[in-house]
Short mmCIF file of C-alpha atoms in Angstrom, two decimals:
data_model
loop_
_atom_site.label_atom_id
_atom_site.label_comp_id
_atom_site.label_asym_id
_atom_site.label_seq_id
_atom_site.Cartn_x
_atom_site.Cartn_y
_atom_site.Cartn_z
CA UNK A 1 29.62 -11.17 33.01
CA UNK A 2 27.09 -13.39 31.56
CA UNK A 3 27.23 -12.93 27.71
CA UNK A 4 22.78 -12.76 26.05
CA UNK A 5 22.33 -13.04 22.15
CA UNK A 6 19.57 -11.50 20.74
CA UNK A 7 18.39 -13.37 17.66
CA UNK A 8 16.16 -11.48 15.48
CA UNK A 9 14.82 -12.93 11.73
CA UNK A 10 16.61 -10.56 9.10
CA UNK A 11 19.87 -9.32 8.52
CA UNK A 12 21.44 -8.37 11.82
CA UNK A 13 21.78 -9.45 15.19
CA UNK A 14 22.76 -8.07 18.66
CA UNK A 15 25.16 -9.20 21.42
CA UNK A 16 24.28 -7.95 24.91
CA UNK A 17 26.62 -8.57 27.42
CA UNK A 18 25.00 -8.42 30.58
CA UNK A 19 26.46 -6.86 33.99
CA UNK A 20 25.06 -7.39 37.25
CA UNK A 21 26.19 -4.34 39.54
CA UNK A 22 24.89 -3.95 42.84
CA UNK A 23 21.60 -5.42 41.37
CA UNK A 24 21.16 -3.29 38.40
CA UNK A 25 22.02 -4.32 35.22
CA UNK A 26 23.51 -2.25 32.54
CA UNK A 27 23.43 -3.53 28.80
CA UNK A 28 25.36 -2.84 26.00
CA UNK A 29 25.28 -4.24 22.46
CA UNK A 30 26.94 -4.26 19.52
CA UNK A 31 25.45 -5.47 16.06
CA UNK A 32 26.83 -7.93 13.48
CA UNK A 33 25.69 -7.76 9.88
CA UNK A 34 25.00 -11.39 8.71
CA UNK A 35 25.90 -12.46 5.44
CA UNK A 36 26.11 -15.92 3.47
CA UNK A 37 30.11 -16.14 4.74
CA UNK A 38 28.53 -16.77 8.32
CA UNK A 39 28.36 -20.62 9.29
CA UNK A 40 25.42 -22.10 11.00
CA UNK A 41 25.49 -22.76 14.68
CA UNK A 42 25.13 -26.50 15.08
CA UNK A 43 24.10 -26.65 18.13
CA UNK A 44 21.70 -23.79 18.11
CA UNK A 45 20.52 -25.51 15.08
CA UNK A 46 20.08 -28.98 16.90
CA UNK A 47 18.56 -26.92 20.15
CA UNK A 48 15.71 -25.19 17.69
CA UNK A 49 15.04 -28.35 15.38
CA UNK A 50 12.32 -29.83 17.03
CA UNK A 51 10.47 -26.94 17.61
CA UNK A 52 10.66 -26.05 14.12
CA UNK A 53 9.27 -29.25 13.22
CA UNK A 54 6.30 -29.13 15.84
CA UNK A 55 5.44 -25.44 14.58
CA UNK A 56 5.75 -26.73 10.47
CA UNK A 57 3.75 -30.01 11.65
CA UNK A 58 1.29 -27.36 13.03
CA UNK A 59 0.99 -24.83 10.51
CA UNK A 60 0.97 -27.74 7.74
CA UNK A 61 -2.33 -29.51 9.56
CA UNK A 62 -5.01 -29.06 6.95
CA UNK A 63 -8.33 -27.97 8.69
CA UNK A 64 -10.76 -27.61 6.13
CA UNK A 65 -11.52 -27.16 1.79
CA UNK A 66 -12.58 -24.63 -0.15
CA UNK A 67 -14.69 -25.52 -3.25
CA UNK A 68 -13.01 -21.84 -4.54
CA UNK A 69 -10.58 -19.21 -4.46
CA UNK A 70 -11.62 -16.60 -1.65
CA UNK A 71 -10.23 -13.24 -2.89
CA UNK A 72 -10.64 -9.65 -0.90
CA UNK A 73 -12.50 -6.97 -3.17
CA UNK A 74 -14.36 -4.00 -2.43
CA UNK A 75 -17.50 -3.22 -2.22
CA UNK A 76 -18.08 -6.77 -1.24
CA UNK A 77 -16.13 -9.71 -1.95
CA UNK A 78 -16.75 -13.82 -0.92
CA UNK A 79 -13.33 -13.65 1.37
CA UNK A 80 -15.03 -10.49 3.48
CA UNK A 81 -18.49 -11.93 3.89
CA UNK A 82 -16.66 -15.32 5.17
CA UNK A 83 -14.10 -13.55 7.39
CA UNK A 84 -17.38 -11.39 8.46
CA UNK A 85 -19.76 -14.61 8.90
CA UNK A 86 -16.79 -16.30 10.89
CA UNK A 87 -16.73 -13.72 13.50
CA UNK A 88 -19.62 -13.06 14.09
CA UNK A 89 -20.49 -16.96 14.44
CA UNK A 90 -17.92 -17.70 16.80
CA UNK A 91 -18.27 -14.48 18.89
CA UNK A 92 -21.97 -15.38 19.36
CA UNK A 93 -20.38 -18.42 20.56
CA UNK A 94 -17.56 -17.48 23.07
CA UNK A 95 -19.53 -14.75 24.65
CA UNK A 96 -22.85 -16.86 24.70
CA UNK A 97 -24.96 -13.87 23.12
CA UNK A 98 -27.18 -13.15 20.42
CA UNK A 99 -24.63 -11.23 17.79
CA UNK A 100 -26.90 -9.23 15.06
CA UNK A 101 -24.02 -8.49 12.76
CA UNK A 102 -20.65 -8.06 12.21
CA UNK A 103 -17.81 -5.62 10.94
CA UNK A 104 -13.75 -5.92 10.38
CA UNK A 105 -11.43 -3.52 8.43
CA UNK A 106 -10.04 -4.35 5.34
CA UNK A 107 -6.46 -3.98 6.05
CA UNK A 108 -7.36 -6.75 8.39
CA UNK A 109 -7.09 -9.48 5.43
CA UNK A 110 -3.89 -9.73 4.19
CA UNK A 111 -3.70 -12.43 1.71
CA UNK A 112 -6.22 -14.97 -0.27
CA UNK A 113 -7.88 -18.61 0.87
CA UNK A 114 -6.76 -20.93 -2.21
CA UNK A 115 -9.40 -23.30 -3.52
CA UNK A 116 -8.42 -26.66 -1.92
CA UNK A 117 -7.32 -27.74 1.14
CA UNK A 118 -7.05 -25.07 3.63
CA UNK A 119 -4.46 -25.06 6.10
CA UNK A 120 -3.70 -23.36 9.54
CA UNK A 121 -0.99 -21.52 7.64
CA UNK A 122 -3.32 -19.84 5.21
CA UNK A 123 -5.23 -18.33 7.92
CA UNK A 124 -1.81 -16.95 9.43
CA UNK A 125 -0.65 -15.62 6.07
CA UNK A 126 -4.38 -14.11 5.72
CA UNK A 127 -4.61 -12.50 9.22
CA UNK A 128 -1.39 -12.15 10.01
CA UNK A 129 -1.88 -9.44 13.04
CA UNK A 130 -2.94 -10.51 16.90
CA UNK A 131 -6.28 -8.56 16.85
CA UNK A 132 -8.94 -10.12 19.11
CA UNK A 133 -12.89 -10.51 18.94
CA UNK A 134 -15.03 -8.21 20.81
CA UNK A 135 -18.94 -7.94 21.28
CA UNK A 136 -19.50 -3.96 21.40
CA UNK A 137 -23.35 -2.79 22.25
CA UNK A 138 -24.47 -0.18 19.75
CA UNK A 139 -27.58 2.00 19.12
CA UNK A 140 -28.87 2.41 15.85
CA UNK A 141 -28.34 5.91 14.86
CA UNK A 142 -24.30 5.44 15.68
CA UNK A 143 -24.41 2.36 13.39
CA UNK A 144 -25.79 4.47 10.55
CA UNK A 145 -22.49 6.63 11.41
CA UNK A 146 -20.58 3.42 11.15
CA UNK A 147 -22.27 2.57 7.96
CA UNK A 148 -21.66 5.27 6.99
CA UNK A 149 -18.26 5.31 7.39
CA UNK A 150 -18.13 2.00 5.70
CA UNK A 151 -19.68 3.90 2.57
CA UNK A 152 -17.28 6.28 2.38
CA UNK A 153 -14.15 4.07 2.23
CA UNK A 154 -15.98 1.86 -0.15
CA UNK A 155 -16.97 -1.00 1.33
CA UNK A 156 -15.68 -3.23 4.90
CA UNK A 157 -16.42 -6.78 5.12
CA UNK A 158 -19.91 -7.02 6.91
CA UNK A 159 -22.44 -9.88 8.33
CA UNK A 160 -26.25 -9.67 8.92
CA UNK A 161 -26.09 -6.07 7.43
CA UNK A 162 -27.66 -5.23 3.62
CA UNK A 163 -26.53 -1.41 1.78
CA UNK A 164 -26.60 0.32 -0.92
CA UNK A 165 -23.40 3.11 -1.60
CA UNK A 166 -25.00 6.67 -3.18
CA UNK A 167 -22.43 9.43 -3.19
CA UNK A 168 -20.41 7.62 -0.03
CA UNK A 169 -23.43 7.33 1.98
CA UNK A 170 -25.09 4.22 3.03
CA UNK A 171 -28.69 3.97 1.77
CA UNK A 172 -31.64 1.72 2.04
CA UNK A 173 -29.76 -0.40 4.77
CA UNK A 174 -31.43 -3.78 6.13
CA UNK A 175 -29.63 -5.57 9.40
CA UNK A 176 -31.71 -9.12 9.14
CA UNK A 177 -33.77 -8.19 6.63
CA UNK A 178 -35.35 -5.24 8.67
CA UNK A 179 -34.62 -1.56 8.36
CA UNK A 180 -32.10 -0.09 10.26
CA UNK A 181 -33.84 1.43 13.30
CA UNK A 182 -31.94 4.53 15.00
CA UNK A 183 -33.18 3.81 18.55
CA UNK A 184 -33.05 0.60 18.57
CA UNK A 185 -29.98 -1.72 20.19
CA UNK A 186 -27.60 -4.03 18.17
CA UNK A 187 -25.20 -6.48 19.25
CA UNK A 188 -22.02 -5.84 16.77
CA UNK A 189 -18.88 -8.30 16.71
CA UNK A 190 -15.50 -6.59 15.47
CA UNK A 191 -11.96 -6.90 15.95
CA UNK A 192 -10.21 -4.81 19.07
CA UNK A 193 -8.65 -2.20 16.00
CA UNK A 194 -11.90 -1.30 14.97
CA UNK A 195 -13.51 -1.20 18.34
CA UNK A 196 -10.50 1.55 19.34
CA UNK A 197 -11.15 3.96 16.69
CA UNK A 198 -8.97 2.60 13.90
CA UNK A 199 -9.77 2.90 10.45
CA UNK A 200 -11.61 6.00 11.05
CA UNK A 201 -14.28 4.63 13.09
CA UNK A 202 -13.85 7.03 16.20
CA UNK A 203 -17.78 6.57 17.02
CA UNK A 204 -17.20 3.01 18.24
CA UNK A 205 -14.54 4.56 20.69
CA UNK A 206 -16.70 4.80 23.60
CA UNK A 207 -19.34 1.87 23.25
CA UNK A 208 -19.59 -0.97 25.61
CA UNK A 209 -17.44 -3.69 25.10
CA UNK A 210 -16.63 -7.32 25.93
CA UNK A 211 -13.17 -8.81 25.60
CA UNK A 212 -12.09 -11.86 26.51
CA UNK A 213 -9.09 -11.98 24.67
CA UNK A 214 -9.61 -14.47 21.95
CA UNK A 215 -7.94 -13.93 18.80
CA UNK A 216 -9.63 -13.02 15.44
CA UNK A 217 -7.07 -15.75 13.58
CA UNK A 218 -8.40 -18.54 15.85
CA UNK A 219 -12.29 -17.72 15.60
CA UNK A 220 -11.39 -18.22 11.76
CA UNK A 221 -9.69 -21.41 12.51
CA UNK A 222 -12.05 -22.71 14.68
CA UNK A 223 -15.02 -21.76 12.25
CA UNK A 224 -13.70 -23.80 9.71
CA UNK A 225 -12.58 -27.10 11.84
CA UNK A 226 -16.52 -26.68 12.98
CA UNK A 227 -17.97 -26.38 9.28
CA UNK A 228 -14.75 -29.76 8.19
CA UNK A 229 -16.46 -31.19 11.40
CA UNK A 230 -20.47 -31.12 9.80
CA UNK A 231 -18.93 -32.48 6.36
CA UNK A 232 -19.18 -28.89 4.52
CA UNK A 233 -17.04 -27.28 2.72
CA UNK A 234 -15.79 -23.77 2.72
CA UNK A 235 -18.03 -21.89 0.04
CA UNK A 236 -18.97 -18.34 0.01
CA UNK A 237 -19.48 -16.32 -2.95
CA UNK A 238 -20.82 -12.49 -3.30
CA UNK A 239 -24.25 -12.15 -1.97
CA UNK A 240 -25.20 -8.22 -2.19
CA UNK A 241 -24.64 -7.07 0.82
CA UNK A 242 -23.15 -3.63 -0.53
CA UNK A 243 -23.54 -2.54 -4.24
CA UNK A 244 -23.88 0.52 -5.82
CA UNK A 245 -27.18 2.75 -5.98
CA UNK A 246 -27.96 4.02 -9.53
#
């Protein structure tokens, strides 16, 4: 019988023995609560150190600096319109096309960008899920739905889009400075939740889509090694792309 531990981060672990019979394999397990009485396994330990030091040496690489504190906020906030700017940016990038704006969900920020040096763990603790870039096709009178949308929860994190909120609809919208046109066709960059429905936005269900698998955490990343690269800084601040209509 060959004995398989299951290590999981928290309090408990499992121990599956594991039988081969006639080449199936049945499993059984058994869990142990862990608790400061356990000892550490040396050699486990000693097996895992170096890749704990590779993964610290990555996370702790600093990548960029931020002349401010980037903080989430709705309607609009300096973190969204960055996070926004970033994928739409690098989407235009991977997938070699023209992107006219960009959308993400605000559960999709988690944390904060500290003023200072920015490093590839802030951007983990910040987007902390595996949601990918996509480039979804999209006619105008379904992004007024989105926008919509967007007005009634109070406000997502947007790029190359202008609106004004009146009783949770949007009003006087721009996308590049030009009004919204219902029959005409945009090029929108999101993040694979969005572009399946989540957060409400069921009318982006069915649009055409691109995706080549490239995570939303990286474009981020990558965005900011590119602005380090042309000696800027990381600096974005609230612009009015949503406020309030009197």
């Amino acid at each position: 019988m060959l004995k398989l531990t299951a290590i999981f981060v928290g309090a408990i672990f499992s121990i599956l023995p594991y039988t081969a019979q006639s080449q199936k394999a049945t499993v059984t397990y058994s869990t142990h609560t862990i608790s400061k009485q356990d000892k550490t396994d040396s050699a486990l330990a000693a097996m895992l150190k170096p890749y704990t030091e590779n993964l610290n040496n990555y996370l702790h690489t600093v990548i960029g600096f931020s002349t401010r504190g980037l903080f989430k906020k709705q309607p609009e906030s300096g973190l969204g319109n960055f996070m926004a700017d970033c994928i739409r940016e690098i989407t235009s990038q991977k997938y070699e096309r023209s992107v006219d704006i960009a959308c993400i969900n605000y559960g999709s920020i988690k944390s904060f960008i500290p003023k200072g040096d920015i490093m590839i763990e802030d951007i983990y603790t910040v987007i902390p899920f595996d949601n990918v870039i996509v480039l979804q096709e999209i006619k105008g009178n379904v992004l007024l739905q989105l926008l919509n949308k967007i007005a009634e929860r109070g406000g997502l994190p947007i790029s190359g889009i202008k609106m004004q909120i009146k009783n949770k609809q949007a009003e006087n919208i721009l996308i590049n400075d030009k009004s919204l046109d219902e029959n005409a066709l945009y090029i929108i960059a999101t993040n694979d939740y969005m572009a399946n429905g989540g957060d409400g936005c069921n009318m982006l269900k069915n649009l055409p889509t691109i995706n080549k698998g490239y995570l939303f955490r990286d474009a981020v990343i990558e965005y900011i090694q590119q602005t380090s690269k042309k000696g800027k800084t990381i600096d974005w601040k609230i612009q009015g792309r949503i406020t309030y209509a009197n």
